[in-house]
């Protein structure tokens, strides 16, 4: 089975400080460690990219489904990013990208987007497409539990509709919670929405992304959760 990773800088394997070569991102990522540790996954491909908003993540998923015929052999691991990240379509590269990387200026005036509404419907869209093509998958959040603010994706609804979400009933269920040692605790942690913390450890780089060791820890933590949805 092929493991496909979608998301932002966390699953991409990006480390800004200390600078880590882009050529090494895919093997730095916890996705690569999942692939190496698992007895289920025989192939690995990573489509995550730093700064990608959720609309961009959905587009990457859409394009893969549109252009590939191996869907029955695939497993999608989708790592949603912060809900306020905006994206614009970049026709030159046929992808949605971070607004600043496309035109270098603020695009949307303040308070013109209902971010919770937008995120809910992006997730609804992906779930429908995945179910339509019978694609195996699971979902999580990179650096904040986006289920907290959702109008539809309550813990009860996730269980009722059998949505494959990693630890949906725990307050701290994001990848960032793993490297801050808050994983599966129910104590509300401040600033997680921006992956900011004053608590430093060997799993957190200066740029607040996972270190090499942090990526290994993420893989070790979620491996069983990922495999049970395969």
Short mmCIF file of N, CA, C and O in Angstrom, two decimals, residues 147-230:
data_model
loop_
_atom_site.label_atom_id
_atom_site.label_comp_id
_atom_site.label_asym_id
_atom_site.label_seq_id
_atom_site.Cartn_x
_atom_site.Cartn_y
_atom_site.Cartn_z
N UNK A 147 -10.89 20.78 15.36
CA UNK A 147 -12.22 20.30 15.71
C UNK A 147 -12.85 21.14 16.82
O UNK A 147 -14.07 21.18 16.96
N UNK A 148 -12.02 21.81 17.61
CA UNK A 148 -12.55 22.59 18.75
C UNK A 148 -13.58 23.63 18.31
O UNK A 148 -14.55 23.89 19.00
N UNK A 149 -13.33 24.25 17.15
CA UNK A 149 -14.18 25.36 16.71
C UNK A 149 -15.17 24.97 15.63
O UNK A 149 -15.96 25.79 15.18
N UNK A 150 -15.12 23.72 15.18
CA UNK A 150 -15.98 23.29 14.08
C UNK A 150 -17.45 23.32 14.48
O UNK A 150 -17.82 23.01 15.61
N UNK A 151 -18.28 23.70 13.51
CA UNK A 151 -19.73 23.71 13.74
C UNK A 151 -20.36 22.35 13.51
O UNK A 151 -21.49 22.09 13.94
N UNK A 152 -19.68 21.47 12.80
CA UNK A 152 -20.25 20.18 12.42
C UNK A 152 -19.45 18.98 12.92
O UNK A 152 -20.02 17.95 13.27
N UNK A 153 -18.13 19.12 12.95
CA UNK A 153 -17.29 17.96 13.26
C UNK A 153 -17.06 17.85 14.77
O UNK A 153 -15.95 17.97 15.28
N UNK A 154 -18.15 17.61 15.46
CA UNK A 154 -18.09 17.34 16.89
C UNK A 154 -17.62 15.89 17.10
O UNK A 154 -17.65 15.07 16.17
N UNK A 155 -17.19 15.58 18.29
CA UNK A 155 -16.75 14.22 18.59
C UNK A 155 -17.88 13.23 18.32
O UNK A 155 -17.68 12.16 17.72
N UNK A 156 -19.11 13.59 18.72
CA UNK A 156 -20.25 12.70 18.50
C UNK A 156 -20.50 12.45 17.01
O UNK A 156 -20.76 11.32 16.59
N UNK A 157 -20.41 13.51 16.20
CA UNK A 157 -20.65 13.35 14.77
C UNK A 157 -19.54 12.55 14.10
O UNK A 157 -19.79 11.78 13.17
N UNK A 158 -18.32 12.76 14.55
CA UNK A 158 -17.20 12.01 13.97
C UNK A 158 -17.38 10.52 14.23
O UNK A 158 -17.18 9.68 13.34
N UNK A 159 -17.80 10.18 15.44
CA UNK A 159 -18.02 8.77 15.76
C UNK A 159 -19.26 8.23 15.05
O UNK A 159 -19.26 7.11 14.54
N UNK A 160 -20.31 9.03 15.01
CA UNK A 160 -21.56 8.60 14.39
C UNK A 160 -21.37 8.30 12.91
O UNK A 160 -21.93 7.33 12.38
N UNK A 161 -20.56 9.12 12.23
CA UNK A 161 -20.39 8.96 10.78
C UNK A 161 -19.08 8.26 10.42
O UNK A 161 -18.68 8.25 9.25
N UNK A 162 -18.42 7.68 11.44
CA UNK A 162 -17.21 6.87 11.20
C UNK A 162 -16.13 7.63 10.42
O UNK A 162 -15.55 7.11 9.46
N UNK A 163 -15.88 8.87 10.83
CA UNK A 163 -14.83 9.66 10.20
C UNK A 163 -13.49 9.28 10.82
O UNK A 163 -13.35 9.23 12.04
N UNK A 164 -12.51 9.01 9.98
CA UNK A 164 -11.22 8.52 10.45
C UNK A 164 -10.33 9.68 10.89
O UNK A 164 -9.50 10.18 10.12
N UNK A 165 -10.48 10.07 12.13
CA UNK A 165 -9.70 11.17 12.69
C UNK A 165 -8.89 10.63 13.87
O UNK A 165 -9.41 9.86 14.68
N UNK A 166 -7.64 11.03 13.96
CA UNK A 166 -6.77 10.52 15.02
C UNK A 166 -7.14 11.17 16.36
O UNK A 166 -7.06 12.38 16.51
N UNK A 167 -7.57 10.36 17.30
CA UNK A 167 -7.91 10.79 18.67
C UNK A 167 -8.82 12.02 18.70
O UNK A 167 -8.48 13.04 19.33
N UNK A 168 -10.00 11.97 18.08
CA UNK A 168 -10.87 13.15 18.00
C UNK A 168 -11.43 13.58 19.35
O UNK A 168 -11.84 14.73 19.51
N UNK A 169 -11.46 12.67 20.32
CA UNK A 169 -12.09 12.97 21.60
C UNK A 169 -11.13 13.60 22.61
O UNK A 169 -11.52 13.88 23.74
N UNK A 170 -9.88 13.85 22.21
CA UNK A 170 -8.92 14.46 23.13
C UNK A 170 -8.68 15.92 22.75
O UNK A 170 -8.59 16.27 21.57
N UNK A 171 -8.58 16.78 23.76
CA UNK A 171 -8.40 18.21 23.52
C UNK A 171 -7.11 18.49 22.76
O UNK A 171 -7.08 19.30 21.84
N UNK A 172 -6.05 17.82 23.14
CA UNK A 172 -4.74 18.05 22.52
C UNK A 172 -4.38 16.84 21.66
O UNK A 172 -3.78 15.88 22.14
N UNK A 173 -4.76 16.92 20.39
CA UNK A 173 -4.56 15.78 19.50
C UNK A 173 -3.81 16.14 18.23
O UNK A 173 -3.88 15.44 17.23
N UNK A 174 -3.08 17.26 18.25
CA UNK A 174 -2.35 17.70 17.06
C UNK A 174 -0.92 17.16 17.06
O UNK A 174 -0.42 16.69 18.08
N UNK A 175 -0.27 17.29 15.93
CA UNK A 175 1.13 16.89 15.83
C UNK A 175 2.01 17.73 16.75
O UNK A 175 2.97 17.23 17.35
N UNK A 176 1.67 19.02 16.88
CA UNK A 176 2.44 19.89 17.76
C UNK A 176 2.33 19.46 19.21
O UNK A 176 3.28 19.55 19.98
N UNK A 177 1.16 18.94 19.58
CA UNK A 177 0.98 18.45 20.95
C UNK A 177 1.91 17.29 21.27
O UNK A 177 2.29 17.09 22.42
N UNK A 178 2.27 16.54 20.25
CA UNK A 178 3.19 15.42 20.48
C UNK A 178 4.56 15.93 20.88
O UNK A 178 5.17 15.43 21.83
N UNK A 179 5.05 16.94 20.17
CA UNK A 179 6.41 17.41 20.46
C UNK A 179 6.48 18.33 21.68
O UNK A 179 7.56 18.57 22.21
N UNK A 180 5.32 18.86 22.14
CA UNK A 180 5.32 19.64 23.38
C UNK A 180 4.96 18.79 24.59
O UNK A 180 4.84 19.29 25.70
N UNK A 181 4.78 17.48 24.36
CA UNK A 181 4.44 16.52 25.42
C UNK A 181 3.05 16.74 26.02
O UNK A 181 2.81 16.41 27.18
N UNK A 182 2.15 17.31 25.21
CA UNK A 182 0.77 17.50 25.65
C UNK A 182 -0.19 16.51 24.99
O UNK A 182 -1.40 16.61 25.17
N UNK A 183 0.32 15.57 24.24
CA UNK A 183 -0.48 14.64 23.45
C UNK A 183 -1.52 13.92 24.30
O UNK A 183 -1.22 13.34 25.34
N UNK A 184 -2.76 14.02 23.88
CA UNK A 184 -3.92 13.36 24.47
C UNK A 184 -4.29 13.88 25.86
O UNK A 184 -5.18 13.31 26.51
N UNK A 185 -3.67 14.93 26.32
CA UNK A 185 -4.13 15.53 27.57
C UNK A 185 -5.36 16.37 27.28
O UNK A 185 -5.63 16.74 26.13
N UNK A 186 -6.13 16.68 28.29
CA UNK A 186 -7.35 17.47 28.11
C UNK A 186 -7.24 18.85 28.74
O UNK A 186 -8.24 19.52 28.98
N UNK A 187 -6.02 19.30 28.99
CA UNK A 187 -5.78 20.64 29.51
C UNK A 187 -5.59 21.58 28.34
O UNK A 187 -4.75 21.34 27.47
N UNK A 188 -6.37 22.65 28.29
CA UNK A 188 -6.26 23.59 27.18
C UNK A 188 -4.94 24.33 27.25
O UNK A 188 -4.60 24.93 28.27
N UNK A 189 -4.18 24.27 26.17
CA UNK A 189 -2.86 24.89 26.10
C UNK A 189 -2.96 26.16 25.26
O UNK A 189 -3.47 26.14 24.15
N UNK A 190 -2.43 27.27 25.79
CA UNK A 190 -2.49 28.53 25.06
C UNK A 190 -1.49 28.54 23.90
O UNK A 190 -0.44 27.91 23.96
N UNK A 191 -1.82 29.29 22.85
CA UNK A 191 -0.95 29.56 21.71
C UNK A 191 -0.70 28.38 20.79
O UNK A 191 0.08 28.48 19.86
N UNK A 192 -1.36 27.25 21.01
CA UNK A 192 -1.14 26.12 20.13
C UNK A 192 -1.59 26.43 18.70
O UNK A 192 -1.08 25.86 17.75
N UNK A 193 -2.53 27.37 18.56
CA UNK A 193 -3.04 27.68 17.23
C UNK A 193 -1.94 28.22 16.32
O UNK A 193 -1.99 28.11 15.11
N UNK A 194 -0.91 28.81 16.90
CA UNK A 194 0.20 29.35 16.11
C UNK A 194 1.48 28.56 16.29
O UNK A 194 2.56 29.04 15.98
N UNK A 195 1.39 27.36 16.80
CA UNK A 195 2.51 26.52 17.20
C UNK A 195 3.62 27.35 17.85
O UNK A 195 4.75 27.41 17.41
N UNK A 196 3.23 28.00 18.94
CA UNK A 196 4.16 28.80 19.75
C UNK A 196 4.18 28.23 21.16
O UNK A 196 3.15 27.89 21.72
N UNK A 197 5.36 28.13 21.73
CA UNK A 197 5.47 27.66 23.11
C UNK A 197 6.75 28.18 23.74
O UNK A 197 7.72 28.45 23.03
N UNK A 198 6.73 28.36 25.03
CA UNK A 198 7.95 28.73 25.76
C UNK A 198 8.67 27.51 26.29
O UNK A 198 9.74 27.63 26.88
N UNK A 199 8.06 26.36 26.11
CA UNK A 199 8.65 25.13 26.64
C UNK A 199 9.50 24.49 25.56
O UNK A 199 8.99 23.95 24.59
N UNK A 200 10.80 24.56 25.71
CA UNK A 200 11.72 24.01 24.72
C UNK A 200 12.13 22.60 25.13
O UNK A 200 12.31 22.31 26.30
N UNK A 201 12.30 21.75 24.14
CA UNK A 201 12.83 20.41 24.39
C UNK A 201 13.49 19.91 23.10
O UNK A 201 13.49 20.61 22.08
N UNK A 202 14.02 18.72 23.13
CA UNK A 202 14.80 18.20 22.00
C UNK A 202 13.94 17.88 20.78
O UNK A 202 14.46 17.59 19.70
N UNK A 203 12.62 17.91 20.94
CA UNK A 203 11.73 17.62 19.82
C UNK A 203 11.27 18.87 19.08
O UNK A 203 10.62 18.77 18.04
N UNK A 204 11.58 20.06 19.63
CA UNK A 204 11.11 21.32 19.05
C UNK A 204 12.30 22.14 18.57
O UNK A 204 13.18 22.51 19.35
N UNK A 205 12.33 22.46 17.27
CA UNK A 205 13.39 23.31 16.71
C UNK A 205 13.13 24.76 17.10
O UNK A 205 12.04 25.13 17.55
N UNK A 206 14.12 25.62 16.90
CA UNK A 206 13.98 27.05 17.24
C UNK A 206 12.86 27.71 16.46
O UNK A 206 12.27 28.70 16.91
N UNK A 207 12.54 27.17 15.27
CA UNK A 207 11.47 27.73 14.45
C UNK A 207 10.10 27.17 14.82
O UNK A 207 9.11 27.44 14.16
N UNK A 208 10.05 26.39 15.90
CA UNK A 208 8.82 25.78 16.41
C UNK A 208 8.27 24.67 15.53
O UNK A 208 7.10 24.30 15.62
N UNK A 209 9.10 24.12 14.67
CA UNK A 209 8.75 22.93 13.92
C UNK A 209 9.41 21.72 14.59
O UNK A 209 10.32 21.88 15.40
N UNK A 210 8.98 20.52 14.26
CA UNK A 210 9.63 19.34 14.83
C UNK A 210 11.09 19.24 14.40
O UNK A 210 11.43 19.55 13.25
N UNK A 211 11.95 18.85 15.31
CA UNK A 211 13.33 18.54 14.98
C UNK A 211 13.37 17.16 14.30
O UNK A 211 12.34 16.50 14.15
N UNK A 212 14.55 16.73 13.91
CA UNK A 212 14.69 15.39 13.35
C UNK A 212 14.15 14.36 14.35
O UNK A 212 13.42 13.44 13.98
N UNK A 213 14.53 14.53 15.59
CA UNK A 213 14.05 13.64 16.65
C UNK A 213 12.55 13.79 16.85
O UNK A 213 11.84 12.81 17.08
N UNK A 214 12.06 15.03 16.74
CA UNK A 214 10.62 15.28 16.88
C UNK A 214 9.80 14.54 15.84
O UNK A 214 8.74 13.99 16.13
N UNK A 215 10.29 14.50 14.60
CA UNK A 215 9.59 13.76 13.55
C UNK A 215 9.55 12.26 13.85
O UNK A 215 8.52 11.60 13.62
N UNK A 216 10.64 11.74 14.37
CA UNK A 216 10.65 10.33 14.75
C UNK A 216 9.64 10.05 15.85
O UNK A 216 8.93 9.03 15.83
N UNK A 217 9.55 10.96 16.81
CA UNK A 217 8.60 10.80 17.92
C UNK A 217 7.16 10.86 17.42
O UNK A 217 6.29 10.11 17.90
N UNK A 218 6.88 11.75 16.48
CA UNK A 218 5.53 11.83 15.91
C UNK A 218 5.17 10.51 15.25
O UNK A 218 4.08 9.96 15.45
N UNK A 219 6.09 9.98 14.46
CA UNK A 219 5.84 8.71 13.78
C UNK A 219 5.58 7.59 14.78
O UNK A 219 4.64 6.80 14.63
N UNK A 220 6.40 7.52 15.81
CA UNK A 220 6.22 6.48 16.83
C UNK A 220 4.87 6.61 17.53
O UNK A 220 4.24 5.61 17.89
N UNK A 221 4.42 7.86 17.73
CA UNK A 221 3.18 8.12 18.47
C UNK A 221 1.94 7.76 17.67
O UNK A 221 0.98 7.21 18.21
N UNK A 222 1.94 8.06 16.38
CA UNK A 222 0.70 7.89 15.60
C UNK A 222 0.70 6.64 14.72
O UNK A 222 -0.30 6.38 14.05
N UNK A 223 1.78 5.87 14.72
CA UNK A 223 1.86 4.71 13.82
C UNK A 223 0.67 3.76 13.99
O UNK A 223 0.01 3.39 13.02
N UNK A 224 0.38 3.38 15.22
CA UNK A 224 -0.74 2.45 15.45
C UNK A 224 -2.07 3.06 15.05
O UNK A 224 -2.94 2.37 14.49
N UNK A 225 -2.24 4.37 15.32
CA UNK A 225 -3.48 5.06 14.96
C UNK A 225 -3.66 5.09 13.44
O UNK A 225 -4.76 4.92 12.94
N UNK A 226 -2.55 5.33 12.72
CA UNK A 226 -2.62 5.37 11.27
C UNK A 226 -2.93 3.98 10.72
O UNK A 226 -3.84 3.81 9.88
N UNK A 227 -2.23 2.97 11.20
CA UNK A 227 -2.38 1.62 10.65
C UNK A 227 -3.77 1.04 10.89
O UNK A 227 -4.23 0.21 10.09
N UNK A 228 -4.43 1.45 11.93
CA UNK A 228 -5.74 0.84 12.19
C UNK A 228 -6.81 1.29 11.20
O UNK A 228 -7.89 0.69 11.13
N UNK A 229 -6.50 2.33 10.41
CA UNK A 229 -7.45 2.77 9.39
C UNK A 229 -7.10 2.24 8.00
O UNK A 229 -7.79 2.54 7.04
N UNK A 230 -6.01 1.47 7.90
CA UNK A 230 -5.61 0.97 6.58
C UNK A 230 -6.48 -0.21 6.15
O UNK A 230 -7.13 -0.86 6.96
#
